[in-house]
mmCIF file of C-alpha atoms in Angstrom:
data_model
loop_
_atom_site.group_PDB
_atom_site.id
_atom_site.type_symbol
_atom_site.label_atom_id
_atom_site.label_comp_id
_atom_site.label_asym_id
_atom_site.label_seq_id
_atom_site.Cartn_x
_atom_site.Cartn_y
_atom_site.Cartn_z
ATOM 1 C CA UNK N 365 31.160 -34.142 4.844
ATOM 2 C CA UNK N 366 33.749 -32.096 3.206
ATOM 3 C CA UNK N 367 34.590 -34.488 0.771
ATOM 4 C CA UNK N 368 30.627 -34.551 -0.351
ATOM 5 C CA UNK N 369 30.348 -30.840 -0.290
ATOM 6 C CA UNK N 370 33.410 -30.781 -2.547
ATOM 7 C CA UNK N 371 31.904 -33.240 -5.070
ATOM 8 C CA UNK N 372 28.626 -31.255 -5.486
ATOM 9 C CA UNK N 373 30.648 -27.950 -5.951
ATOM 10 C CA UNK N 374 32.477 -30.132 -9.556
ATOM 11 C CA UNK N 375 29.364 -31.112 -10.025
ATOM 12 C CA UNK N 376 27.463 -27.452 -10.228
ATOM 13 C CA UNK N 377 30.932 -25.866 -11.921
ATOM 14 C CA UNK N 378 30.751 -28.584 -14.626
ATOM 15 C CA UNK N 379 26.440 -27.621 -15.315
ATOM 16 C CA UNK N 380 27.332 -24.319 -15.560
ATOM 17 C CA UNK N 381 30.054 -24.920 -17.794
ATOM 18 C CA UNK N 382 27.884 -26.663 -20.596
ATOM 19 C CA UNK N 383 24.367 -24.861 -19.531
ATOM 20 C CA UNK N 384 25.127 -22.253 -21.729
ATOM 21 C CA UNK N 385 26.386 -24.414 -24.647
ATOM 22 C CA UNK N 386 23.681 -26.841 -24.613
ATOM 23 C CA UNK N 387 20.932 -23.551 -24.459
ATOM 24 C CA UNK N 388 22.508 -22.445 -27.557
ATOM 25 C CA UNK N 389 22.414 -25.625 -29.609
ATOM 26 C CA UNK N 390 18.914 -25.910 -28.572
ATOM 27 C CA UNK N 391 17.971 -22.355 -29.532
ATOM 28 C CA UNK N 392 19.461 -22.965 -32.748
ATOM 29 C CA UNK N 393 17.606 -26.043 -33.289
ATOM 30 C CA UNK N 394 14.749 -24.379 -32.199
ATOM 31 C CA UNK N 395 15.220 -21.690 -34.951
ATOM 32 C CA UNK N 396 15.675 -24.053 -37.681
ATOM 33 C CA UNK N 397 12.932 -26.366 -36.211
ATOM 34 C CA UNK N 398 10.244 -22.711 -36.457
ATOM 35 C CA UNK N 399 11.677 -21.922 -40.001
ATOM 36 C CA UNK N 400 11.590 -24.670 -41.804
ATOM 37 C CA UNK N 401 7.767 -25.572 -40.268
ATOM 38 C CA UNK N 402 7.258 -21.814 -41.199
ATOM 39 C CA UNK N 403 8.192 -22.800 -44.820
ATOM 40 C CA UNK N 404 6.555 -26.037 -44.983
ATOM 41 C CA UNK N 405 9.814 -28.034 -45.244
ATOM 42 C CA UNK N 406 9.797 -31.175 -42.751
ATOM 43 C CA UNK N 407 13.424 -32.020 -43.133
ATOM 44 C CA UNK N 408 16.404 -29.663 -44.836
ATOM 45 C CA UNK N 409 18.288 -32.999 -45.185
ATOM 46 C CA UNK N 410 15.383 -34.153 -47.745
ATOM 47 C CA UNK N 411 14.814 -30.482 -49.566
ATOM 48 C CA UNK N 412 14.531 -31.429 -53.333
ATOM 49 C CA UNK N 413 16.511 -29.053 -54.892
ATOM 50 C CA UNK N 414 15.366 -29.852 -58.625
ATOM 51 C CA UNK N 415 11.453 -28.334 -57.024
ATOM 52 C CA UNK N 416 13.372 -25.481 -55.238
ATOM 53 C CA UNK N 417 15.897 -24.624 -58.611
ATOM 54 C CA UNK N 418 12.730 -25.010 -61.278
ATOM 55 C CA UNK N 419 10.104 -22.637 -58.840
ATOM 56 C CA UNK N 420 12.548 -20.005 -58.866
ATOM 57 C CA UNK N 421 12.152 -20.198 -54.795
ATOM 58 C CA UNK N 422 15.905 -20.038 -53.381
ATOM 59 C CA UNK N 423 15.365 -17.417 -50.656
ATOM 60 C CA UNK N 424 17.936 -15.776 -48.028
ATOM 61 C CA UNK N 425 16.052 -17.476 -44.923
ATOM 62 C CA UNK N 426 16.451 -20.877 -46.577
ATOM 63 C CA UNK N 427 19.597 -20.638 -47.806
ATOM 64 C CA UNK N 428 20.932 -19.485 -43.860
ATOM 65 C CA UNK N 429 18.458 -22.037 -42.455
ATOM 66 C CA UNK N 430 20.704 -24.853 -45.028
ATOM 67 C CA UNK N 431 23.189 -23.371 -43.215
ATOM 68 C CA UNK N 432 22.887 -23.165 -40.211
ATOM 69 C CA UNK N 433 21.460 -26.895 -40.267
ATOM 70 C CA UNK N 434 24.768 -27.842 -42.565
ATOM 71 C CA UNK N 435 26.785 -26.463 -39.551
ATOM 72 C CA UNK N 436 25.300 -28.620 -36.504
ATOM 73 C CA UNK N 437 25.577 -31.903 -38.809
ATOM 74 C CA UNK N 438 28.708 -30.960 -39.051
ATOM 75 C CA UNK N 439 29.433 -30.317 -35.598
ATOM 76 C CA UNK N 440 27.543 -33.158 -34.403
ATOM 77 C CA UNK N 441 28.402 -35.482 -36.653
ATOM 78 C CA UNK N 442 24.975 -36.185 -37.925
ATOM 79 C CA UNK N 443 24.597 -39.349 -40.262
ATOM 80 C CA UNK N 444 22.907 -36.965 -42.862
ATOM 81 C CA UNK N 445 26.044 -34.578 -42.930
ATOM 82 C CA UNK N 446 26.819 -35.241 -46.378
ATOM 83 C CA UNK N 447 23.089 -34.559 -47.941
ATOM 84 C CA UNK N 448 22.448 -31.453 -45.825
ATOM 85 C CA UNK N 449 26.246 -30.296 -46.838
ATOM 86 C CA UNK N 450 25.362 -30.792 -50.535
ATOM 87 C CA UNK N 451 21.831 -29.122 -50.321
ATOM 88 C CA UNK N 452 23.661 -25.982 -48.937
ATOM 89 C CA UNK N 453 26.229 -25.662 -51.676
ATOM 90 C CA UNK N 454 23.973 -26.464 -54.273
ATOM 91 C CA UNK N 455 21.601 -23.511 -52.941
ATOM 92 C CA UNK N 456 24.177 -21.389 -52.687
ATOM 93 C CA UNK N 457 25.344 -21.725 -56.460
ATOM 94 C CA UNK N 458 21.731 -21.025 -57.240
ATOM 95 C CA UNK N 459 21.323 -18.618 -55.615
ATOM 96 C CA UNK N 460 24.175 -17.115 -56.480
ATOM 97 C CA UNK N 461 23.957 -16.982 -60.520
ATOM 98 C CA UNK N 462 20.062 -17.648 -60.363
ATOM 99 C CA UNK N 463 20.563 -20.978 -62.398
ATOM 100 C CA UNK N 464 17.212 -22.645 -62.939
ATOM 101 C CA UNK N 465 18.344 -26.283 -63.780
ATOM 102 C CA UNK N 466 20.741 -28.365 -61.105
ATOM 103 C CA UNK N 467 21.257 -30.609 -63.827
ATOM 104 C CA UNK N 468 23.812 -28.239 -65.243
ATOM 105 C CA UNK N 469 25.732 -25.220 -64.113
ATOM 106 C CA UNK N 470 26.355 -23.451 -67.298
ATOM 107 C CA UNK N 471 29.080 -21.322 -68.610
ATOM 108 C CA UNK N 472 27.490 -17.817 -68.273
ATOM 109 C CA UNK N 473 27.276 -14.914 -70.778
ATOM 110 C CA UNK N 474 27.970 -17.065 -74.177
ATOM 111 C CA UNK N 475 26.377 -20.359 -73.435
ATOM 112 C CA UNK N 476 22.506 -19.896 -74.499
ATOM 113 C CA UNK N 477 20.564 -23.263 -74.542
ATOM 114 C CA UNK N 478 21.213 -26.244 -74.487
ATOM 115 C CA UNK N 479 18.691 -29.433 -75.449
ATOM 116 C CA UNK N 480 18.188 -33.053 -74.549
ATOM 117 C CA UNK N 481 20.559 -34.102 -77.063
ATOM 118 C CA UNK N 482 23.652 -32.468 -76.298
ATOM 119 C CA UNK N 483 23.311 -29.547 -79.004
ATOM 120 C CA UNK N 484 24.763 -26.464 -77.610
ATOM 121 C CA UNK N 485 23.281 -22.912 -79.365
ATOM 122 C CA UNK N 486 25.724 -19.843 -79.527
ATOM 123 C CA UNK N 487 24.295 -16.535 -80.344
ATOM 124 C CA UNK N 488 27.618 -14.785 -82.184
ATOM 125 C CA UNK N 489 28.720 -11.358 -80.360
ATOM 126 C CA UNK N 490 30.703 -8.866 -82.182
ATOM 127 C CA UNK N 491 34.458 -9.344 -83.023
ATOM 128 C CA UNK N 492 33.999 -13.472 -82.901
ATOM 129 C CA UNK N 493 34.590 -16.023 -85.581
ATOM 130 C CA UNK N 494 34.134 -19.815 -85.733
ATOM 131 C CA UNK N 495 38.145 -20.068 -84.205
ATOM 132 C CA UNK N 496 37.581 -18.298 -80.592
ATOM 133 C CA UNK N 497 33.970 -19.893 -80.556
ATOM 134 C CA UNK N 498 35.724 -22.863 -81.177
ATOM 135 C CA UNK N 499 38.420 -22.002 -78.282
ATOM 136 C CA UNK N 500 35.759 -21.724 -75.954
ATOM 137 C CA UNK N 501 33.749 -24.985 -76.156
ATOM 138 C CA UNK N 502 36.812 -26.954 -76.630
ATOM 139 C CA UNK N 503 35.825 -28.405 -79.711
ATOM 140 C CA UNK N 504 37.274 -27.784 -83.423
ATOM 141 C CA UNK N 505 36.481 -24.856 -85.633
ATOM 142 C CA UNK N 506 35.788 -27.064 -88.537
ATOM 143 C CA UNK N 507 33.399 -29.220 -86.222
ATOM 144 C CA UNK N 508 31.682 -25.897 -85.621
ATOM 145 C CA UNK N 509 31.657 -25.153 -89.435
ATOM 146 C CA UNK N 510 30.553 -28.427 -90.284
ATOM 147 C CA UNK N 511 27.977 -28.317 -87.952
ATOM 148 C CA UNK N 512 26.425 -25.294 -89.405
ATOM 149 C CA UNK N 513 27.688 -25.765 -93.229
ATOM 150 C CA UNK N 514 29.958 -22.781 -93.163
ATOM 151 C CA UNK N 515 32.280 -22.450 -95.821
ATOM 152 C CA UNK N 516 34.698 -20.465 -93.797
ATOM 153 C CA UNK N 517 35.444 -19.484 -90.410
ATOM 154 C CA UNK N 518 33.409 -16.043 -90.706
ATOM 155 C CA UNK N 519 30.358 -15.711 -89.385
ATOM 156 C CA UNK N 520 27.337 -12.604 -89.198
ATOM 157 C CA UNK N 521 26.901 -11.361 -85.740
ATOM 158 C CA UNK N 522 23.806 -12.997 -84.169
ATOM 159 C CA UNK N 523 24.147 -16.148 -85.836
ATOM 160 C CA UNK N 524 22.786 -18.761 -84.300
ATOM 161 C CA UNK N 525 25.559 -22.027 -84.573
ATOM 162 C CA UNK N 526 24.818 -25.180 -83.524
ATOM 163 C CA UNK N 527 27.735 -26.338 -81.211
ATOM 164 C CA UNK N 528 28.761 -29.954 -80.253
ATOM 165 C CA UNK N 529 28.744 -30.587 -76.980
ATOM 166 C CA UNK N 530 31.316 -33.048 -77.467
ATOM 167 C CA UNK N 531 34.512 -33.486 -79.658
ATOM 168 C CA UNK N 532 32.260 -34.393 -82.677
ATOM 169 C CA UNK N 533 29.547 -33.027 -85.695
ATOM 170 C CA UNK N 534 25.986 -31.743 -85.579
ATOM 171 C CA UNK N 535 23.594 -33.710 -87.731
ATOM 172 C CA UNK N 536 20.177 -33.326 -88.282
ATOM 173 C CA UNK N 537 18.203 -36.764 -88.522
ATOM 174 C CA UNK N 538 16.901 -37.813 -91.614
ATOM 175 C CA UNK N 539 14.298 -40.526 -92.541
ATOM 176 C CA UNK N 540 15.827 -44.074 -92.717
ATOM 177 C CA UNK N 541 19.113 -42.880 -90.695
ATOM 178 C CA UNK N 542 20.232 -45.691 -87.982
ATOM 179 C CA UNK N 543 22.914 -45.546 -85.616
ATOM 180 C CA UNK N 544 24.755 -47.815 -87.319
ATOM 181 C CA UNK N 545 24.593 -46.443 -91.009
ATOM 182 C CA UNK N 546 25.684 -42.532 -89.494
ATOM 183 C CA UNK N 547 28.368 -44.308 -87.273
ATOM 184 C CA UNK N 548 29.853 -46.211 -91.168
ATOM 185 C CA UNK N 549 28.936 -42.992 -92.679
ATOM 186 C CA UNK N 550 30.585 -40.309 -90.361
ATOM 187 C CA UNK N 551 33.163 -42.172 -88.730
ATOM 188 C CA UNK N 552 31.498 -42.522 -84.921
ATOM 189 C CA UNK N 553 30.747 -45.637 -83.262
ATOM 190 C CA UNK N 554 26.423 -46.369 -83.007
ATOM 191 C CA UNK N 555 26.601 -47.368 -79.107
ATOM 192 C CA UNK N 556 28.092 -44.162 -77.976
ATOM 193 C CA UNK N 557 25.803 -42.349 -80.780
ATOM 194 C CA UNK N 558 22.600 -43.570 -78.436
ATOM 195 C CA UNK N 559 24.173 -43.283 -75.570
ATOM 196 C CA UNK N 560 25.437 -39.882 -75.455
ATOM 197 C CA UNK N 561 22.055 -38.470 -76.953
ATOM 198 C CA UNK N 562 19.595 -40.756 -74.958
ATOM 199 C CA UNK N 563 17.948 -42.456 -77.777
ATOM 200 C CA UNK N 564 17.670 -45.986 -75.564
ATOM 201 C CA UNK N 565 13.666 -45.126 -75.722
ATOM 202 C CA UNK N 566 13.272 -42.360 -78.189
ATOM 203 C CA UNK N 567 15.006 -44.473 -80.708
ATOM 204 C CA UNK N 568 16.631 -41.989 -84.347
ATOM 205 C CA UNK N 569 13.867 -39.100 -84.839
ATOM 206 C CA UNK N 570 13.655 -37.245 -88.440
ATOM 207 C CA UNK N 571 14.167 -33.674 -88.128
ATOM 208 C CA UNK N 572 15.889 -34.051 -84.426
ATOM 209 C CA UNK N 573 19.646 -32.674 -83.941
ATOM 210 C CA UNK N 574 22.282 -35.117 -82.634
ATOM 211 C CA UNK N 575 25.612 -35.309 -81.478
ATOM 212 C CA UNK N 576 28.039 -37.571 -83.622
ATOM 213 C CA UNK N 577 31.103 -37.944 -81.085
ATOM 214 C CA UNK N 578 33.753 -38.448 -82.899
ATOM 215 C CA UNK N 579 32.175 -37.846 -86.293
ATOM 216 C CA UNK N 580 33.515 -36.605 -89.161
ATOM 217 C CA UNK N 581 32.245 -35.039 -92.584
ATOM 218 C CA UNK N 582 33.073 -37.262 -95.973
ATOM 219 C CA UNK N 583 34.574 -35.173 -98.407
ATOM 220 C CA UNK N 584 31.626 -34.543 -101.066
ATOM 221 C CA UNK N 585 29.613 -33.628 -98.026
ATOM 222 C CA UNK N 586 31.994 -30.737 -96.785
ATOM 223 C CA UNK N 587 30.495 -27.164 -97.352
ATOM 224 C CA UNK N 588 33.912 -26.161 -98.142
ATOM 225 C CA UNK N 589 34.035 -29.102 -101.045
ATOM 226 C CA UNK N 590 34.629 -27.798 -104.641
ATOM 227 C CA UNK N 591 34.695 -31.048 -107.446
ATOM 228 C CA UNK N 592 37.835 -31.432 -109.164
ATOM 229 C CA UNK N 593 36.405 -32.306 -112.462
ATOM 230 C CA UNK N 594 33.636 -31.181 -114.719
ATOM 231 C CA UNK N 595 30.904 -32.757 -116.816
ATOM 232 C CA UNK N 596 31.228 -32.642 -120.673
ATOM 233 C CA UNK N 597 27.921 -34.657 -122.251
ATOM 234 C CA UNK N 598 26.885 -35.521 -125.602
ATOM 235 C CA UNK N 599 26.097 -32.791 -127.753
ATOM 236 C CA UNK N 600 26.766 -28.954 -126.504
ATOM 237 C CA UNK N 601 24.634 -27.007 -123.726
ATOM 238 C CA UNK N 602 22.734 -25.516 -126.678
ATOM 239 C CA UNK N 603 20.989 -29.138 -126.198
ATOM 240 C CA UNK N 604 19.285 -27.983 -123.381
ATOM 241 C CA UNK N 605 16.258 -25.969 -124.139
ATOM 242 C CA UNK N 606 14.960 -23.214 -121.169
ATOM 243 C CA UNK N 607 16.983 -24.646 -118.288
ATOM 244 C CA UNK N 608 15.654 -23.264 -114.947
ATOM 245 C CA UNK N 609 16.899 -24.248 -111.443
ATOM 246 C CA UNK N 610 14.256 -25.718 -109.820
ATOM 247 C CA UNK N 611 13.905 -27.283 -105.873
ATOM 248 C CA UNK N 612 13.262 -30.964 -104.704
ATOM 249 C CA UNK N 613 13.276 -31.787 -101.174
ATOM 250 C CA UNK N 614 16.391 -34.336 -101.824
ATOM 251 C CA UNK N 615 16.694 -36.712 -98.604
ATOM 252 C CA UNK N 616 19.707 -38.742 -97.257
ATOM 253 C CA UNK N 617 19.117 -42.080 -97.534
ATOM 254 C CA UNK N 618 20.701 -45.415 -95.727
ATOM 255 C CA UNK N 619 20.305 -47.165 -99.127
ATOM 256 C CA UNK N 620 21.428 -44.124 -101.571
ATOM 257 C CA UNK N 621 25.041 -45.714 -102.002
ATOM 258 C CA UNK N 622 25.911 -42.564 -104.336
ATOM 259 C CA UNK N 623 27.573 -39.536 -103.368
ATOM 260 C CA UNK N 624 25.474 -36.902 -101.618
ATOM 261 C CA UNK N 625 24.957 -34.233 -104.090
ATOM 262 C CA UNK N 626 26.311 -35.609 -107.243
ATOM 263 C CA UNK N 627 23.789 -36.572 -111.023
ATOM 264 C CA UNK N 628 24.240 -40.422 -109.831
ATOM 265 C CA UNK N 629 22.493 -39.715 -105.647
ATOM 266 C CA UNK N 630 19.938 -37.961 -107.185
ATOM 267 C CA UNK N 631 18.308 -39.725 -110.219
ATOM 268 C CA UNK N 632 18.637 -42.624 -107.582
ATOM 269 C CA UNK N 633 16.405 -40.616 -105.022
ATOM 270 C CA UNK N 634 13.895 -39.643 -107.186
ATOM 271 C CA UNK N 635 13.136 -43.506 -108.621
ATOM 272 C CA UNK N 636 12.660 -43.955 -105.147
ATOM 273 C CA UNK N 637 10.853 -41.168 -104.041
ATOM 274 C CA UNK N 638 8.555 -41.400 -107.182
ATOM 275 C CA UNK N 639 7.709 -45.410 -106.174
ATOM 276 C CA UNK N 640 10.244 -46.913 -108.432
ATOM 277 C CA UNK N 641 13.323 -47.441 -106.966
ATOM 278 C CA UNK N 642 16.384 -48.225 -108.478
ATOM 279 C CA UNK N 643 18.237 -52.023 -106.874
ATOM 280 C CA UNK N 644 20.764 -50.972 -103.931
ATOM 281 C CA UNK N 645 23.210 -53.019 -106.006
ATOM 282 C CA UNK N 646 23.072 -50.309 -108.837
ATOM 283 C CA UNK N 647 26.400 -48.375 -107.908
ATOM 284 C CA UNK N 648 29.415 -46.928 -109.839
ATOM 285 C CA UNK N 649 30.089 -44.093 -111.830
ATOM 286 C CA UNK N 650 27.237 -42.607 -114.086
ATOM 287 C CA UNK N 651 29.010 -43.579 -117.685
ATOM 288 C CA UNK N 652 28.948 -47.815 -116.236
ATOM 289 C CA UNK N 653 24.755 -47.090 -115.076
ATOM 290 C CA UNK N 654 23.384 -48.545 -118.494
ATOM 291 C CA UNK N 655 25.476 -51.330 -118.568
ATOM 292 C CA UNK N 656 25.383 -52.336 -114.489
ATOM 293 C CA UNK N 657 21.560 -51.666 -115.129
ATOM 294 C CA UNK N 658 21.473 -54.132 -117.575
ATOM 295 C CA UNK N 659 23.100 -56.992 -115.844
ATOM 296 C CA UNK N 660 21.337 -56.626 -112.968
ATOM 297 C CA UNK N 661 18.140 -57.209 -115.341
ATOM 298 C CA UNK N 662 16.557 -54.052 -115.861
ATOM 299 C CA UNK N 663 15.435 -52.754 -119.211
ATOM 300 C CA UNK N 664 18.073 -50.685 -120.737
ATOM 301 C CA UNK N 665 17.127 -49.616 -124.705
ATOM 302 C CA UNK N 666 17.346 -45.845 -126.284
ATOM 303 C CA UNK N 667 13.580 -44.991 -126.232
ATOM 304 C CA UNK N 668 12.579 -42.644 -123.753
ATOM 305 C CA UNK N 669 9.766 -42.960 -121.099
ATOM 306 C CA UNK N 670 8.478 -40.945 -118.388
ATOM 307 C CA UNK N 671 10.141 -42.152 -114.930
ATOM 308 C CA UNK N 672 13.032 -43.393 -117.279
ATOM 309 C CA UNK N 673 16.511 -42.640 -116.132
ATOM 310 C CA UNK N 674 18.339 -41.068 -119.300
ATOM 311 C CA UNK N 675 22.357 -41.886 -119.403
ATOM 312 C CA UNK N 676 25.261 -40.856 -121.408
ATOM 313 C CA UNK N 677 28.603 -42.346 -121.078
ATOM 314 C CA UNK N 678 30.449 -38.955 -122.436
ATOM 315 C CA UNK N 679 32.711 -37.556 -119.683
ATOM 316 C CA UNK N 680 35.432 -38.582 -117.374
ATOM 317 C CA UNK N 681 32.483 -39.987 -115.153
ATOM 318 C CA UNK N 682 29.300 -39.766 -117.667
ATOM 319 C CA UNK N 683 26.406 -38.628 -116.461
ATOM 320 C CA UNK N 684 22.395 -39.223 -115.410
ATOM 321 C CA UNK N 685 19.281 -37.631 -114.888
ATOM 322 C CA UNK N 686 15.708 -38.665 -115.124
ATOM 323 C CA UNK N 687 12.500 -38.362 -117.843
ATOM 324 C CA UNK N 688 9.614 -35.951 -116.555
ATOM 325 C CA UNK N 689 7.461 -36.262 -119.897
ATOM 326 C CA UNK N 690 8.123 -37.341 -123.157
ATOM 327 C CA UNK N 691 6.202 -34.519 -125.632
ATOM 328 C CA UNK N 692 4.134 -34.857 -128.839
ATOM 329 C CA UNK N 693 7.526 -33.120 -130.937
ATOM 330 C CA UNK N 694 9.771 -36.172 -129.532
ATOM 331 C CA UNK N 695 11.336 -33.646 -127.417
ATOM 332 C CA UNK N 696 11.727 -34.597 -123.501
ATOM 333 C CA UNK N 697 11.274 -33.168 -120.386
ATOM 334 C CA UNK N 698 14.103 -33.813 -117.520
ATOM 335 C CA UNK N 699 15.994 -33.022 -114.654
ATOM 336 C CA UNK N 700 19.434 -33.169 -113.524
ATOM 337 C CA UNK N 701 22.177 -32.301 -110.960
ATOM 338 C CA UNK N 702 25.207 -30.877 -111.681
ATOM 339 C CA UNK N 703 24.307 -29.878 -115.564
ATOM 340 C CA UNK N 704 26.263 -26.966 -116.205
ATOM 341 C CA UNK N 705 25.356 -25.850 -112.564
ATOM 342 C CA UNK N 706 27.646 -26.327 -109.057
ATOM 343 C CA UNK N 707 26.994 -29.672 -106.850
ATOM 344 C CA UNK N 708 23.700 -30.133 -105.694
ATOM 345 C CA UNK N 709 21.766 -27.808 -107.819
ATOM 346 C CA UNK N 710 18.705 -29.395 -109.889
ATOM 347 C CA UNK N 711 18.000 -28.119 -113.059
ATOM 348 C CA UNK N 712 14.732 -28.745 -115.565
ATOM 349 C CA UNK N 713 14.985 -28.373 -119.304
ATOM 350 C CA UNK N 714 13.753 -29.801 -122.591
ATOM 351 C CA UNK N 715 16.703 -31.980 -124.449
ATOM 352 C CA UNK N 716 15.393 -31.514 -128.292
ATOM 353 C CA UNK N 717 14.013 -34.400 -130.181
ATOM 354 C CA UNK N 718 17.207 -34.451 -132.594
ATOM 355 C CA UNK N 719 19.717 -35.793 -129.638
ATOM 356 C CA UNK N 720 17.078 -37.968 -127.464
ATOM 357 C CA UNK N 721 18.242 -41.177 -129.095
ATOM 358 C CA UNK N 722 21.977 -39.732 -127.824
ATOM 359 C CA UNK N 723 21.002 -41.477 -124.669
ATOM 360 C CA UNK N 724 20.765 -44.607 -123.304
ATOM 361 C CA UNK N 725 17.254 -45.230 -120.753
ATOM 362 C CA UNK N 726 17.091 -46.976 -118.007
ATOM 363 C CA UNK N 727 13.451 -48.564 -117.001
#
């Protein structure tokens, strides 16, 4: 009789021992259970934190109910420990520096935006320059200026610069670009070109920003570039009659094998923009143009036309430009790069009818 009494005395020590523990955890269960029903949230484990980051909704309650809920998994050992654990952090981080995206926790106070293709924006603050810009994105201050064609590391408070998001250059699309041609051009490689800026379904989009990792500006196409020679040409400048510097919307091309902002690149764009293009094969310097012209079968005689492309051979590297109108006086109308101007600027003048048969046309 003893021996029974004794049992049932364990017995009712032991109850009391975990009564109290086992009312808490259901209490607390029962708190999470009314708050999350109260919030219309069946299961914290399953909270979709992209819904709860883009509605702005991260409150105080939820963020102890993640909690409290992240604590009893743990304590319990609850198979959904880990996604309950994560949902707390990630709520707390949010809630913390109010960050609207859990795709990305950015760097605050100098990162601004950021879009689908990995091009960073930086607003510049007061006492910065392309170097401690540079310092902070981990990139190089000439892939920052080459990004934004900066000629120096200086830049105007408030700037906007684009900034790589990867060791690499900036480029803005252009019509007939391919992954492959901008990987030859700029020294990248065209897998890691789509992969890093998600262009498996978008495919190359003219007028879109990219990220070349790994790329590299040519030479000619440096903002910093200064050519190391300069054009003479048959005749004097006095040969030019009422030169103006005029604007054409000159495009990059995958088949303009000339150098970007040289006479040669663009009398070869505008034959092709115009509907007459000159054959890929045409290449070289502009004093060999008549003669490569004319082996690759194209009319090459010293009458002018409109659309023609007019040549001289004078020079350490000749030079080209193209035949607006030929007028009633003999006289012609043209336009060139690089006549008496820097790289890349396009002029329009009248070459007299005295020195037209100077030249050589191409057809």
């Amino acid at each position: 009789m003893k021996t029974k009494q004794k049992k049932e005395h364990k017995f009712l020590r032991a109850i009391r021992k975990v009564l109290p523990y086992a009312l808490t955890a259901c209490l607390i269960f029962a708190l999470a259970k009314i708050g999350t029903d109260d919030k219309n949230s069946t299961d914290p484990a399953s909270i979709n934190m992209n819904t709860l980051a883009a509605s702005n909704s991260i409150s105080a309650d939820q963020l102890s109910e993640l909690y409290v809920v992240a604590s009893l998994s743990n304590s319990f050992n609850l198979a959904s420990i880990d996604t309950v654990a994560s949902n707390y952090v990630a709520a707390s981080v949010l809630k913390e520096v109010a960050q609207t995206n859990t795709d990305r926790i950015e760097k605050p106070g100098y990162v601004t935006i950021q879009d689908s293709r990995g091009v960073k924006k930086h607003i510049v603050k007061e006492g910065e320059n392309v170097n401690t810009i540079a310092s902070l994105y981990g990139v190089s201050a000439d892939q920052i200026r080459w990004s934004n064609g900066l000629k120096t590391t200086d830049v105007a408070v408030n700037t906007s610069l684009n900034i790589p998001g990867t060791s690499g250059i900036v480029y803005e699309v252009r019509a007939g670009d391919t992954a492959a041609s901008l990987a030859s051009r700029y020294g990248s490689d065209a897998e890691r070109i789509i992969a890093y800026n998600d262009l498996e379904s978008t495919g190359l989009v003219a007028g879109s920003q990219i990220v070349l990792p790994n790329g590299t500006l040519p030479l000619t196409e440096r903002p910093e570039y200064v050519p190391v020679y300069t054009y003479t040409f048959q005749g004097s400048t006095s040969d030019r009659q009422n030169p103006r510097v005029v604007y054409d919307n000159v495009t990059r091309s995958a088949t303009n094998r000339m150098v970007w902002g040289q006479c040669t690149y663009y009398a070869w764009w505008w034959r092709e923009a115009y509907g007459n293009p000159l054959p890929a094969s045409l290449t070289g310097d502009a004093k060999y143009w008549a003669v490569n012209a004319s082996a690759l079968g194209l009319r090459v005689d010293h009458t002018p036309e409109a659309g023609a492309v007019f040549q001289t051979t004078s020079g350490w590297y000749g030079h080209v430009g193209v035949v607006l109108r030929v007028n009633d006086d003999g006289s012609i109308l043209v336009r060139e790069m690089n006549y008496g101007y820097r790289v890349n600027v396009i002029t329009e003048s009248t070459i007299p009818a005295n020195v037209v048969a100077n030249f050589s046309y191409i057809h």
